[in-house]
PDB file of C-alpha atoms and ligand atoms in Angstrom:
ATOM      1  CA  MET A   1     -21.135  -4.018   5.648  1.00 75.00           C
ATOM      2  CA  PRO A   2     -21.694  -2.220   9.079  1.00 81.00           C
ATOM      3  CA  TYR A   3     -18.308  -0.386  10.670  1.00 90.00           C
ATOM      4  CA  THR A   4     -17.103   1.346  13.660  1.00 92.00           C
ATOM      5  CA  ALA A   5     -17.272   4.952  13.724  1.00 92.00           C
ATOM      6  CA  PRO A   6     -14.565   6.897  14.349  1.00 96.00           C
ATOM      7  CA  SER A   7     -14.509   8.292  18.446  1.00 97.00           C
ATOM      8  CA  ARG A   8     -14.772  11.693  19.813  1.00 97.00           C
ATOM      9  CA  GLU A   9     -11.153  11.031  20.774  1.00 98.00           C
ATOM     10  CA  LEU A  10      -9.812  10.550  17.585  1.00 98.00           C
ATOM     11  CA  LEU A  11     -11.198  13.410  15.800  1.00 98.00           C
ATOM     12  CA  GLN A  12      -9.722  15.672  18.464  1.00 98.00           C
ATOM     13  CA  HIS A  13      -6.504  14.271  17.763  1.00 98.00           C
ATOM     14  CA  LEU A  14      -6.950  14.510  13.806  1.00 98.00           C
ATOM     15  CA  GLU A  15      -8.117  18.356  14.536  1.00 98.00           C
ATOM     16  CA  LYS A  16      -4.930  18.981  16.846  1.00 97.00           C
ATOM     17  CA  ALA A  17      -2.323  17.148  14.713  1.00 98.00           C
ATOM     18  CA  ARG A  18       0.311  18.738  12.769  1.00 97.00           C
ATOM     19  CA  SER A  19       1.954  15.579  11.256  1.00 98.00           C
ATOM     20  CA  VAL A  20      -0.073  12.392  10.313  1.00 98.00           C
ATOM     21  CA  VAL A  21       1.511   9.316   8.890  1.00 98.00           C
ATOM     22  CA  VAL A  22      -1.059   6.491   6.965  1.00 98.00           C
ATOM     23  CA  LEU A  23       0.414   3.100   6.349  1.00 98.00           C
ATOM     24  CA  THR A  24      -1.997   1.225   3.771  1.00 98.00           C
ATOM     25  CA  GLY A  25      -1.725  -2.349   2.719  1.00 98.00           C
ATOM     26  CA  ALA A  26      -3.732  -4.531   0.063  1.00 97.00           C
ATOM     27  CA  GLY A  27      -6.644  -4.401   1.677  1.00 98.00           C
ATOM     28  CA  VAL A  28      -7.204  -0.392   0.808  1.00 98.00           C
ATOM     29  CA  SER A  29      -7.395  -1.437  -2.760  1.00 98.00           C
ATOM     30  CA  ALA A  30      -9.413  -4.368  -2.224  1.00 97.00           C
ATOM     31  CA  GLU A  31     -12.665  -2.334  -3.077  1.00 97.00           C
ATOM     32  CA  SER A  32     -11.385  -1.458  -6.164  1.00 97.00           C
ATOM     33  CA  GLY A  33     -11.316  -5.177  -7.264  1.00 96.00           C
ATOM     34  CA  ILE A  34      -7.764  -5.995  -6.861  1.00 97.00           C
ATOM     35  CA  PRO A  35      -7.211  -9.084  -4.493  1.00 95.00           C
ATOM     36  CA  THR A  36      -5.336  -9.157  -1.247  1.00 96.00           C
ATOM     37  CA  PHE A  37      -2.717 -11.120  -0.360  1.00 92.00           C
ATOM     38  CA  ARG A  38      -3.537 -12.899   2.595  1.00 91.00           C
ATOM     39  CA  GLY A  39      -7.233 -13.809   3.975  1.00 82.00           C
ATOM     40  CA  GLN A  40     -10.083 -15.398   1.919  1.00 81.00           C
ATOM     41  CA  GLY A  41      -9.716 -14.702  -1.780  1.00 85.00           C
ATOM     42  CA  GLY A  42      -6.097 -13.618  -1.052  1.00 90.00           C
ATOM     43  CA  LEU A  43      -3.755 -14.117  -3.793  1.00 89.00           C
ATOM     44  CA  TRP A  44      -1.181 -16.264  -1.570  1.00 86.00           C
ATOM     45  CA  ARG A  45      -3.890 -18.906  -0.937  1.00 87.00           C
ATOM     46  CA  GLU A  46      -4.062 -19.581  -4.812  1.00 85.00           C
ATOM     47  CA  PHE A  47      -0.378 -18.930  -5.493  1.00 87.00           C
ATOM     48  CA  ARG A  48       3.015 -19.691  -3.671  1.00 88.00           C
ATOM     49  CA  PRO A  49       5.051 -16.461  -2.927  1.00 86.00           C
ATOM     50  CA  GLU A  50       8.276 -18.367  -3.258  1.00 84.00           C
ATOM     51  CA  GLU A  51       7.448 -19.432  -6.748  1.00 89.00           C
ATOM     52  CA  LEU A  52       6.408 -15.877  -7.991  1.00 93.00           C
ATOM     53  CA  ALA A  53       7.548 -13.448  -5.778  1.00 94.00           C
ATOM     54  CA  THR A  54      11.302 -13.883  -5.198  1.00 96.00           C
ATOM     55  CA  ALA A  55      14.351 -13.174  -7.030  1.00 97.00           C
ATOM     56  CA  ALA A  56      15.244 -17.063  -7.115  1.00 96.00           C
ATOM     57  CA  ALA A  57      11.751 -17.605  -8.653  1.00 96.00           C
ATOM     58  CA  PHE A  58      12.620 -14.988 -11.529  1.00 97.00           C
ATOM     59  CA  GLU A  59      16.181 -16.446 -12.167  1.00 97.00           C
ATOM     60  CA  GLN A  60      14.670 -19.939 -12.694  1.00 96.00           C
ATOM     61  CA  ARG A  61      11.662 -19.238 -14.538  1.00 95.00           C
ATOM     62  CA  PRO A  62      11.274 -15.822 -15.642  1.00 97.00           C
ATOM     63  CA  LYS A  63       8.567 -16.124 -18.115  1.00 96.00           C
ATOM     64  CA  LEU A  64       6.147 -17.676 -15.490  1.00 94.00           C
ATOM     65  CA  VAL A  65       6.840 -14.713 -13.228  1.00 96.00           C
ATOM     66  CA  TRP A  66       6.223 -12.621 -15.886  1.00 97.00           C
ATOM     67  CA  GLU A  67       2.961 -14.182 -16.842  1.00 95.00           C
ATOM     68  CA  TRP A  68       1.760 -13.445 -13.169  1.00 95.00           C
ATOM     69  CA  TYR A  69       2.866  -9.789 -13.404  1.00 96.00           C
ATOM     70  CA  MET A  70       1.100  -9.419 -16.725  1.00 96.00           C
ATOM     71  CA  TRP A  71      -2.237 -10.326 -15.177  1.00 95.00           C
ATOM     72  CA  ARG A  72      -1.646  -8.432 -12.061  1.00 96.00           C
ATOM     73  CA  ARG A  73      -0.721  -5.819 -14.430  1.00 97.00           C
ATOM     74  CA  GLN A  74      -4.001  -5.684 -16.237  1.00 96.00           C
ATOM     75  CA  LEU A  75      -6.014  -6.058 -12.761  1.00 96.00           C
ATOM     76  CA  VAL A  76      -4.872  -2.829 -11.914  1.00 98.00           C
ATOM     77  CA  ALA A  77      -5.245  -1.282 -15.212  1.00 97.00           C
ATOM     78  CA  GLN A  78      -8.490  -2.118 -15.539  1.00 97.00           C
ATOM     79  CA  ALA A  79      -9.064  -0.582 -11.597  1.00 98.00           C
ATOM     80  CA  GLU A  80     -10.075   2.546 -10.366  1.00 97.00           C
ATOM     81  CA  PRO A  81      -9.349   4.241  -6.836  1.00 97.00           C
ATOM     82  CA  ASN A  82     -12.233   3.808  -4.526  1.00 97.00           C
ATOM     83  CA  PRO A  83     -13.736   6.259  -1.753  1.00 97.00           C
ATOM     84  CA  GLY A  84     -11.035   5.144   0.509  1.00 98.00           C
ATOM     85  CA  HIS A  85      -8.146   6.324  -1.957  1.00 98.00           C
ATOM     86  CA  PHE A  86     -10.275   9.561  -2.290  1.00 97.00           C
ATOM     87  CA  ALA A  87     -10.746  10.059   1.223  1.00 97.00           C
ATOM     88  CA  LEU A  88      -7.284   9.530   1.512  1.00 98.00           C
ATOM     89  CA  ALA A  89      -6.355  12.492  -0.881  1.00 97.00           C
ATOM     90  CA  ALA A  90      -8.883  14.666   0.809  1.00 97.00           C
ATOM     91  CA  LEU A  91      -7.352  14.100   4.510  1.00 98.00           C
ATOM     92  CA  GLU A  92      -3.785  15.234   2.923  1.00 98.00           C
ATOM     93  CA  THR A  93      -5.363  18.754   2.046  1.00 96.00           C
ATOM     94  CA  LYS A  94      -5.922  19.181   6.065  1.00 97.00           C
ATOM     95  CA  TYR A  95      -2.149  18.962   6.806  1.00 97.00           C
ATOM     96  CA  SER A  96       1.230  20.520   6.391  1.00 95.00           C
ATOM     97  CA  GLU A  97       2.925  16.977   7.453  1.00 98.00           C
ATOM     98  CA  PHE A  98       1.101  14.353   5.899  1.00 98.00           C
ATOM     99  CA  THR A  99       2.967  11.073   4.475  1.00 98.00           C
ATOM    100  CA  LEU A 100       1.256   8.271   3.116  1.00 98.00           C
ATOM    101  CA  VAL A 101       3.539   5.138   3.143  1.00 98.00           C
ATOM    102  CA  THR A 102       1.845   2.369   1.263  1.00 98.00           C
ATOM    103  CA  GLN A 103       2.848  -1.487   0.281  1.00 97.00           C
ATOM    104  CA  ASN A 104       0.861  -1.203  -2.332  1.00 98.00           C
ATOM    105  CA  VAL A 105       2.310  -1.624  -6.203  1.00 98.00           C
ATOM    106  CA  ASP A 106      -1.017  -0.563  -7.950  1.00 98.00           C
ATOM    107  CA  GLY A 107      -0.443   3.211  -7.989  1.00 98.00           C
ATOM    108  CA  LEU A 108      -4.317   3.882  -6.847  1.00 98.00           C
ATOM    109  CA  HIS A 109      -3.309   6.477  -4.047  1.00 98.00           C
ATOM    110  CA  MET A 110      -1.512   8.836  -6.853  1.00 98.00           C
ATOM    111  CA  ARG A 111      -4.417   8.228  -9.360  1.00 97.00           C
ATOM    112  CA  ALA A 112      -6.892   9.482  -6.290  1.00 97.00           C
ATOM    113  CA  GLY A 113      -4.842  12.765  -5.682  1.00 96.00           C
ATOM    114  CA  SER A 114      -2.657  11.865  -2.642  1.00 97.00           C
ATOM    115  CA  ARG A 115       0.613  13.692  -3.411  1.00 97.00           C
ATOM    116  CA  ASN A 116       3.066  12.583  -0.653  1.00 98.00           C
ATOM    117  CA  VAL A 117       3.127   8.888  -1.392  1.00 98.00           C
ATOM    118  CA  ILE A 118       5.862   6.660  -0.290  1.00 98.00           C
ATOM    119  CA  GLU A 119       5.758   3.329  -2.320  1.00 98.00           C
ATOM    120  CA  LEU A 120       7.924   1.219  -0.161  1.00 97.00           C
ATOM    121  CA  HIS A 121       7.331  -1.811  -2.486  1.00 97.00           C
ATOM    122  CA  GLY A 122       7.718  -0.432  -5.603  1.00 97.00           C
ATOM    123  CA  ASN A 123       5.120   0.060  -8.702  1.00 98.00           C
ATOM    124  CA  ILE A 124       3.877  -2.918 -10.643  1.00 98.00           C
ATOM    125  CA  MET A 125       3.440  -0.678 -13.854  1.00 97.00           C
ATOM    126  CA  ARG A 126       7.133  -0.102 -14.012  1.00 98.00           C
ATOM    127  CA  SER A 127      10.019  -2.283 -15.106  1.00 98.00           C
ATOM    128  CA  ARG A 128      13.759  -2.286 -14.431  1.00 98.00           C
ATOM    129  CA  CYS A 129      16.943  -4.418 -14.997  1.00 98.00           C
ATOM    130  CA  HIS A 130      17.074  -7.140 -12.799  1.00 98.00           C
ATOM    131  CA  GLU A 131      21.141  -6.770 -13.258  1.00 98.00           C
ATOM    132  CA  CYS A 132      21.903  -3.183 -13.371  1.00 98.00           C
ATOM    133  CA  GLY A 133      18.853  -1.749 -12.234  1.00 96.00           C
ATOM    134  CA  SER A 134      18.140   0.805 -14.647  1.00 98.00           C
ATOM    135  CA  PRO A 135      14.719   1.835 -15.178  1.00 97.00           C
ATOM    136  CA  ALA A 136      12.891   0.529 -17.893  1.00 97.00           C
ATOM    137  CA  GLY A 137       9.629   2.080 -18.139  1.00 96.00           C
ATOM    138  CA  GLU A 138       6.907  -0.245 -18.904  1.00 93.00           C
ATOM    139  CA  ALA A 139       8.814  -3.088 -20.702  1.00 96.00           C
ATOM    140  CA  ALA A 140       7.049  -5.936 -20.381  1.00 97.00           C
ATOM    141  CA  LEU A 141       6.597  -9.647 -21.748  1.00 96.00           C
ATOM    142  CA  ASP A 142       5.646  -9.261 -25.624  1.00 94.00           C
ATOM    143  CA  LYS A 143       2.632 -11.266 -27.042  1.00 91.00           C
ATOM    144  CA  ASP A 144       4.938 -14.066 -28.334  1.00 93.00           C
ATOM    145  CA  GLY A 145       6.311 -14.529 -25.134  1.00 93.00           C
ATOM    146  CA  GLN A 146       9.793 -12.640 -25.752  1.00 96.00           C
ATOM    147  CA  LEU A 147      11.470 -11.698 -22.241  1.00 97.00           C
ATOM    148  CA  PRO A 148      12.313  -8.036 -22.156  1.00 97.00           C
ATOM    149  CA  ALA A 149      16.215  -7.151 -21.932  1.00 97.00           C
ATOM    150  CA  CYS A 150      18.272  -4.751 -20.795  1.00 97.00           C
ATOM    151  CA  GLU A 151      21.237  -3.348 -22.888  1.00 97.00           C
ATOM    152  CA  CYS A 152      23.589  -4.861 -20.570  1.00 98.00           C
ATOM    153  CA  GLY A 153      22.134  -8.194 -21.241  1.00 97.00           C
ATOM    154  CA  GLY A 154      20.536  -8.708 -18.017  1.00 98.00           C
ATOM    155  CA  LEU A 155      16.869  -9.480 -17.835  1.00 98.00           C
ATOM    156  CA  ILE A 156      13.978  -7.020 -17.053  1.00 98.00           C
ATOM    157  CA  ARG A 157      11.637  -7.575 -14.511  1.00 98.00           C
ATOM    158  CA  PRO A 158       8.760  -5.902 -12.596  1.00 98.00           C
ATOM    159  CA  ASP A 159       9.998  -2.947 -10.484  1.00 98.00           C
ATOM    160  CA  VAL A 160       8.524  -4.293  -7.118  1.00 98.00           C
ATOM    161  CA  ILE A 161      10.258  -5.581  -3.967  1.00 97.00           C
ATOM    162  CA  TRP A 162      10.440  -9.105  -3.753  1.00 97.00           C
ATOM    163  CA  PHE A 163      10.457 -11.528  -0.531  1.00 94.00           C
ATOM    164  CA  GLY A 164      14.260 -11.442   0.622  1.00 94.00           C
ATOM    165  CA  GLU A 165      15.161  -8.178  -1.349  1.00 96.00           C
ATOM    166  CA  LEU A 166      15.460  -5.210   0.592  1.00 95.00           C
ATOM    167  CA  LEU A 167      14.014  -2.078   0.348  1.00 95.00           C
ATOM    168  CA  PRO A 168      14.394   0.995  -1.547  1.00 94.00           C
ATOM    169  CA  PRO A 169      16.854   2.582   1.223  1.00 95.00           C
ATOM    170  CA  GLU A 170      15.712   6.267   0.805  1.00 96.00           C
ATOM    171  CA  ALA A 171      11.946   5.216   0.548  1.00 96.00           C
ATOM    172  CA  LEU A 172      12.620   3.440   4.169  1.00 96.00           C
ATOM    173  CA  LYS A 173      14.346   5.922   5.510  1.00 97.00           C
ATOM    174  CA  ARG A 174      11.343   8.861   4.713  1.00 98.00           C
ATOM    175  CA  ALA A 175       9.148   6.605   6.075  1.00 98.00           C
ATOM    176  CA  TRP A 176      10.771   6.072   9.328  1.00 97.00           C
ATOM    177  CA  GLU A 177      11.447   9.934   9.620  1.00 98.00           C
ATOM    178  CA  ALA A 178       7.679  10.476   9.035  1.00 98.00           C
ATOM    179  CA  SER A 179       6.776   7.681  11.811  1.00 98.00           C
ATOM    180  CA  ALA A 180       9.127   9.042  14.241  1.00 97.00           C
ATOM    181  CA  HIS A 181       7.222  12.328  14.198  1.00 97.00           C
ATOM    182  CA  ALA A 182       3.718  11.216  13.560  1.00 98.00           C
ATOM    183  CA  GLU A 183       1.243  12.526  16.037  1.00 98.00           C
ATOM    184  CA  VAL A 184      -1.685  10.401  14.531  1.00 98.00           C
ATOM    185  CA  PHE A 185      -0.559   6.969  12.979  1.00 98.00           C
ATOM    186  CA  LEU A 186      -3.566   5.185  10.542  1.00 98.00           C
ATOM    187  CA  SER A 187      -2.974   1.695   9.717  1.00 98.00           C
ATOM    188  CA  ILE A 188      -5.202   0.688   7.000  1.00 98.00           C
ATOM    189  CA  GLY A 189      -6.044  -2.503   5.078  1.00 98.00           C
ATOM    190  CA  THR A 190      -3.020  -4.007   5.980  1.00 97.00           C
ATOM    191  CA  SER A 191      -2.448  -7.620   8.043  1.00 95.00           C
ATOM    192  CA  SER A 192       0.678  -5.976   9.785  1.00 93.00           C
ATOM    193  CA  ALA A 193       2.422  -9.408   8.625  1.00 91.00           C
ATOM    194  CA  VAL A 194       5.188  -7.899   6.639  1.00 89.00           C
ATOM    195  CA  GLN A 195       8.490  -5.883   8.090  1.00 89.00           C
ATOM    196  CA  PRO A 196       9.682  -3.339   8.197  1.00 91.00           C
ATOM    197  CA  ALA A 197       6.220  -1.845   7.248  1.00 90.00           C
ATOM    198  CA  ALA A 198       4.613  -3.295  10.148  1.00 90.00           C
ATOM    199  CA  GLY A 199       7.299  -1.856  12.392  1.00 94.00           C
ATOM    200  CA  LEU A 200       6.648   1.762  11.229  1.00 97.00           C
ATOM    201  CA  ALA A 201       3.326   1.717  13.975  1.00 97.00           C
ATOM    202  CA  ASP A 202       5.933   0.946  16.590  1.00 96.00           C
ATOM    203  CA  MET A 203       8.191   3.562  16.085  1.00 97.00           C
ATOM    204  CA  ALA A 204       5.208   5.829  15.878  1.00 98.00           C
ATOM    205  CA  LYS A 205       3.821   4.725  19.064  1.00 97.00           C
ATOM    206  CA  ARG A 206       7.429   5.405  20.712  1.00 96.00           C
ATOM    207  CA  ALA A 207       7.123   8.938  19.424  1.00 94.00           C
ATOM    208  CA  GLY A 208       3.814   9.061  21.203  1.00 97.00           C
ATOM    209  CA  ALA A 209       1.024   9.140  18.304  1.00 98.00           C
ATOM    210  CA  TYR A 210      -2.286   7.978  18.428  1.00 98.00           C
ATOM    211  CA  LEU A 211      -2.556   4.641  16.775  1.00 98.00           C
ATOM    212  CA  VAL A 212      -5.445   3.629  14.886  1.00 98.00           C
ATOM    213  CA  GLU A 213      -6.048   0.416  12.653  1.00 98.00           C
ATOM    214  CA  VAL A 214      -8.930   0.282   9.671  1.00 98.00           C
ATOM    215  CA  ASN A 215      -9.512  -3.161   8.974  1.00 97.00           C
ATOM    216  CA  PRO A 216     -12.494  -5.275   8.953  1.00 97.00           C
ATOM    217  CA  ASP A 217     -10.458  -7.921  10.437  1.00 96.00           C
ATOM    218  CA  THR A 218      -8.301  -8.404  13.543  1.00 96.00           C
ATOM    219  CA  THR A 219      -4.642  -8.341  13.025  1.00 96.00           C
ATOM    220  CA  GLU A 220      -1.716  -9.624  14.651  1.00 91.00           C
ATOM    221  CA  MET A 221      -1.099  -6.130  15.786  1.00 94.00           C
ATOM    222  CA  SER A 222      -4.465  -4.994  16.837  1.00 96.00           C
ATOM    223  CA  ASP A 223      -4.167  -4.985  20.494  1.00 96.00           C
ATOM    224  CA  ARG A 224      -1.210  -2.477  20.123  1.00 96.00           C
ATOM    225  CA  PHE A 225      -3.705   0.264  18.755  1.00 97.00           C
ATOM    226  CA  ASP A 226      -5.277   2.939  20.462  1.00 98.00           C
ATOM    227  CA  GLU A 227      -8.485   2.781  18.647  1.00 98.00           C
ATOM    228  CA  VAL A 228      -9.681   0.016  16.094  1.00 98.00           C
ATOM    229  CA  LEU A 229     -12.392   0.913  13.270  1.00 98.00           C
ATOM    230  CA  ARG A 230     -13.690  -2.247  12.016  1.00 97.00           C
ATOM    231  CA  GLY A 231     -15.009  -2.017   8.683  1.00 97.00           C
ATOM    232  CA  PRO A 232     -14.265  -1.559   4.931  1.00 97.00           C
ATOM    233  CA  SER A 233     -11.845   1.376   4.587  1.00 97.00           C
ATOM    234  CA  GLY A 234     -14.108   2.239   1.808  1.00 96.00           C
ATOM    235  CA  ALA A 235     -16.898   3.160   4.030  1.00 96.00           C
ATOM    236  CA  ILE A 236     -14.945   4.404   7.170  1.00 97.00           C
ATOM    237  CA  LEU A 237     -12.243   6.973   5.542  1.00 97.00           C
ATOM    238  CA  PRO A 238     -15.055   9.082   3.728  1.00 96.00           C
ATOM    239  CA  THR A 239     -17.198   9.054   7.047  1.00 95.00           C
ATOM    240  CA  LEU A 240     -14.094  10.551   9.125  1.00 97.00           C
ATOM    241  CA  CYS A 241     -13.623  13.158   5.999  1.00 96.00           C
ATOM    242  CA  GLU A 242     -17.336  13.748   6.864  1.00 95.00           C
ATOM    243  CA  GLU A 243     -16.889  14.303  10.482  1.00 96.00           C
ATOM    244  CA  LEU A 244     -13.715  16.172   9.883  1.00 96.00           C
ATOM    245  CA  ARG A 245     -15.772  18.577   7.358  1.00 94.00           C
ATOM    246  CA  LEU A 246     -13.451  18.016   4.750  1.00 95.00           C
ATOM    247  CA  ASN A 247     -14.286  18.470   1.081  1.00 84.00           C
ATOM    248  CA  PHE A 248     -14.526  14.680   0.243  1.00 75.00           C
ATOM    249  CA  SER A 249     -14.541  14.372  -3.398  1.00 72.00           C
ATOM    250  CA  ARG A 250     -14.760  10.935  -5.643  1.00 65.00           C
ATOM    251  CA  ALA A 251     -13.313  12.169  -8.456  1.00 57.00           C
ATOM    252  CA  PRO A 252      -9.537  13.480  -8.727  1.00 53.00           C
ATOM    253  CA  MET A 253      -8.369  16.451  -6.484  1.00 49.00           C
ATOM    254  CA  PHE A 254      -4.794  17.176  -8.147  1.00 48.00           C
ATOM    255  CA  ALA A 255      -3.675  16.687 -11.957  1.00 41.00           C
ATOM    256  CA  VAL A 256      -1.516  13.851 -11.610  1.00 40.00           C
TER     257      VAL A 256
HETATM  258  P1  OAD B   1      -2.758  -8.559   3.275  1.00 63.52           P
HETATM  259  O1  OAD B   1      -3.158  -9.424   2.121  1.00 63.52           O
HETATM  260  O2  OAD B   1      -1.575  -9.317   4.026  1.00 63.52           O
HETATM  261  O3  OAD B   1      -3.495  -7.992   4.300  1.00 63.52           O
HETATM  262  C1  OAD B   1      -4.630  -7.189   3.850  1.00 63.52           C
HETATM  263  C2  OAD B   1      -5.579  -6.778   4.683  1.00 63.52           C
HETATM  264  O4  OAD B   1      -6.909  -5.971   4.167  1.00 63.52           O
HETATM  265  C3  OAD B   1      -6.381  -8.022   5.770  1.00 63.52           C
HETATM  266  O5  OAD B   1      -5.476  -7.658   7.170  1.00 63.52           O
HETATM  267  C4  OAD B   1      -7.455  -7.757   5.483  1.00 63.52           C
HETATM  268  O6  OAD B   1      -8.490  -7.928   6.629  1.00 63.52           O
HETATM  269  C5  OAD B   1      -7.770  -6.199   5.082  1.00 63.52           C
HETATM  270  N1  OAD B   1      -8.867  -5.579   4.314  1.00 63.52           N
HETATM  271  C6  OAD B   1      -9.663  -6.402   3.518  1.00 63.52           C
HETATM  272  N2  OAD B   1     -10.554  -6.107   2.671  1.00 63.52           N
HETATM  273  C7  OAD B   1     -10.447  -4.627   3.519  1.00 63.52           C
HETATM  274  C8  OAD B   1     -11.450  -3.339   3.650  1.00 63.52           C
HETATM  275  N3  OAD B   1     -12.381  -3.027   2.371  1.00 63.52           N
HETATM  276  N4  OAD B   1     -10.803  -2.502   3.916  1.00 63.52           N
HETATM  277  C9  OAD B   1      -9.858  -2.262   4.817  1.00 63.52           C
HETATM  278  N5  OAD B   1      -9.184  -3.514   4.672  1.00 63.52           N
HETATM  279  C10 OAD B   1      -9.483  -4.656   4.125  1.00 63.52           C
HETATM  280  O7  OAD B   1      -1.987  -7.140   2.683  1.00 63.52           O
HETATM  281  P2  OAD B   1      -0.586  -6.507   3.099  1.00 63.52           P
HETATM  282  O8  OAD B   1      -0.933  -6.158   4.214  1.00 63.52           O
HETATM  283  O9  OAD B   1      -0.863  -5.169   2.220  1.00 63.52           O
HETATM  284  O10 OAD B   1       4.399  -8.080  -0.420  1.00 63.52           O
HETATM  285  O11 OAD B   1       0.685  -7.211   2.726  1.00 63.52           O
HETATM  286  C11 OAD B   1       2.042  -6.743   3.038  1.00 63.52           C
HETATM  287  C12 OAD B   1       2.654  -7.370   1.658  1.00 63.52           C
HETATM  288  O12 OAD B   1       2.547  -8.734   1.803  1.00 63.52           O
HETATM  289  C13 OAD B   1       2.453  -6.969   0.660  1.00 63.52           C
HETATM  290  O13 OAD B   1       3.217  -5.580   0.095  1.00 63.52           O
HETATM  291  C14 OAD B   1       2.765  -8.148  -0.257  1.00 63.52           C
HETATM  292  C15 OAD B   1       2.629  -9.121   0.676  1.00 63.52           C
HETATM  293  O14 OAD B   1       3.216 -10.318   0.496  1.00 63.52           O
HETATM  294  C16 OAD B   1       5.533  -8.395  -1.249  1.00 63.52           C
HETATM  295  O15 OAD B   1       4.739  -8.685  -2.231  1.00 63.52           O
HETATM  296  C17 OAD B   1       6.878  -7.866  -1.130  1.00 63.52           C
END
């Protein structure tokens, strides 16, 4: 797929910056074989969010919700980070302040070696109690369809944020603080349709950051960015690393 090369202006901003914030969404994992939510092949074309990704859905039909998450867990377990994930891990090594805020729940950034990662929407491989919130490791629906339960008597659920739920306050605060100090803000593989994540770009803009979008398609927010790089992140981000003469590796750079 053809893609836009980074401008000289962007490279200069990235050379000069001390503080960089990256926001990623499902598109960054698309080349790892994990479906996005919106657009062609997106999960929300096939499934209804209100039946699968809300607290009410879980309370009414916990087994159905768990089955959907077990299917998604399997996709994530089989997936590998792609060159876009590895390029972001390489970019991080250049900066003293680098924050990767992700809406993704697949853990692929950490598996690629990214270190300062804020998971705004949780992590699909972890579980927690729906009642008391206690962490529950990787507890899951068992092969006989038995629902996992907590010592408190509550049902255990995937440790992800559902529609209508508040984001973890500490994670959100860190994401806001980083965005309010960003000199360059990259929004990668997200439709920018879901708040509060989408609002981080506006916050960075107000702080004077140079705003860049990486996406093969136009989004609701494309016209707010200083620069738009059209194309897949798995091609654009490695090119960016090469232009910055960063040692870009396809293998994990740090022990996780
Ligand atoms: P979306 O599915 O809304 O958007 C994915 C974006 O990735 C789209 O804009 C695509 O054009 C773009 N894209 C597709 N392939 C790409 C590629 N190879 N490289 C770069 N970009 C590509 O996913 P999110 O924006 O992450 O929340 O969605 C935000 C939230 O909405 C999710 O975290 C999830 C969802 O409902 C919850 O479940 C709470």
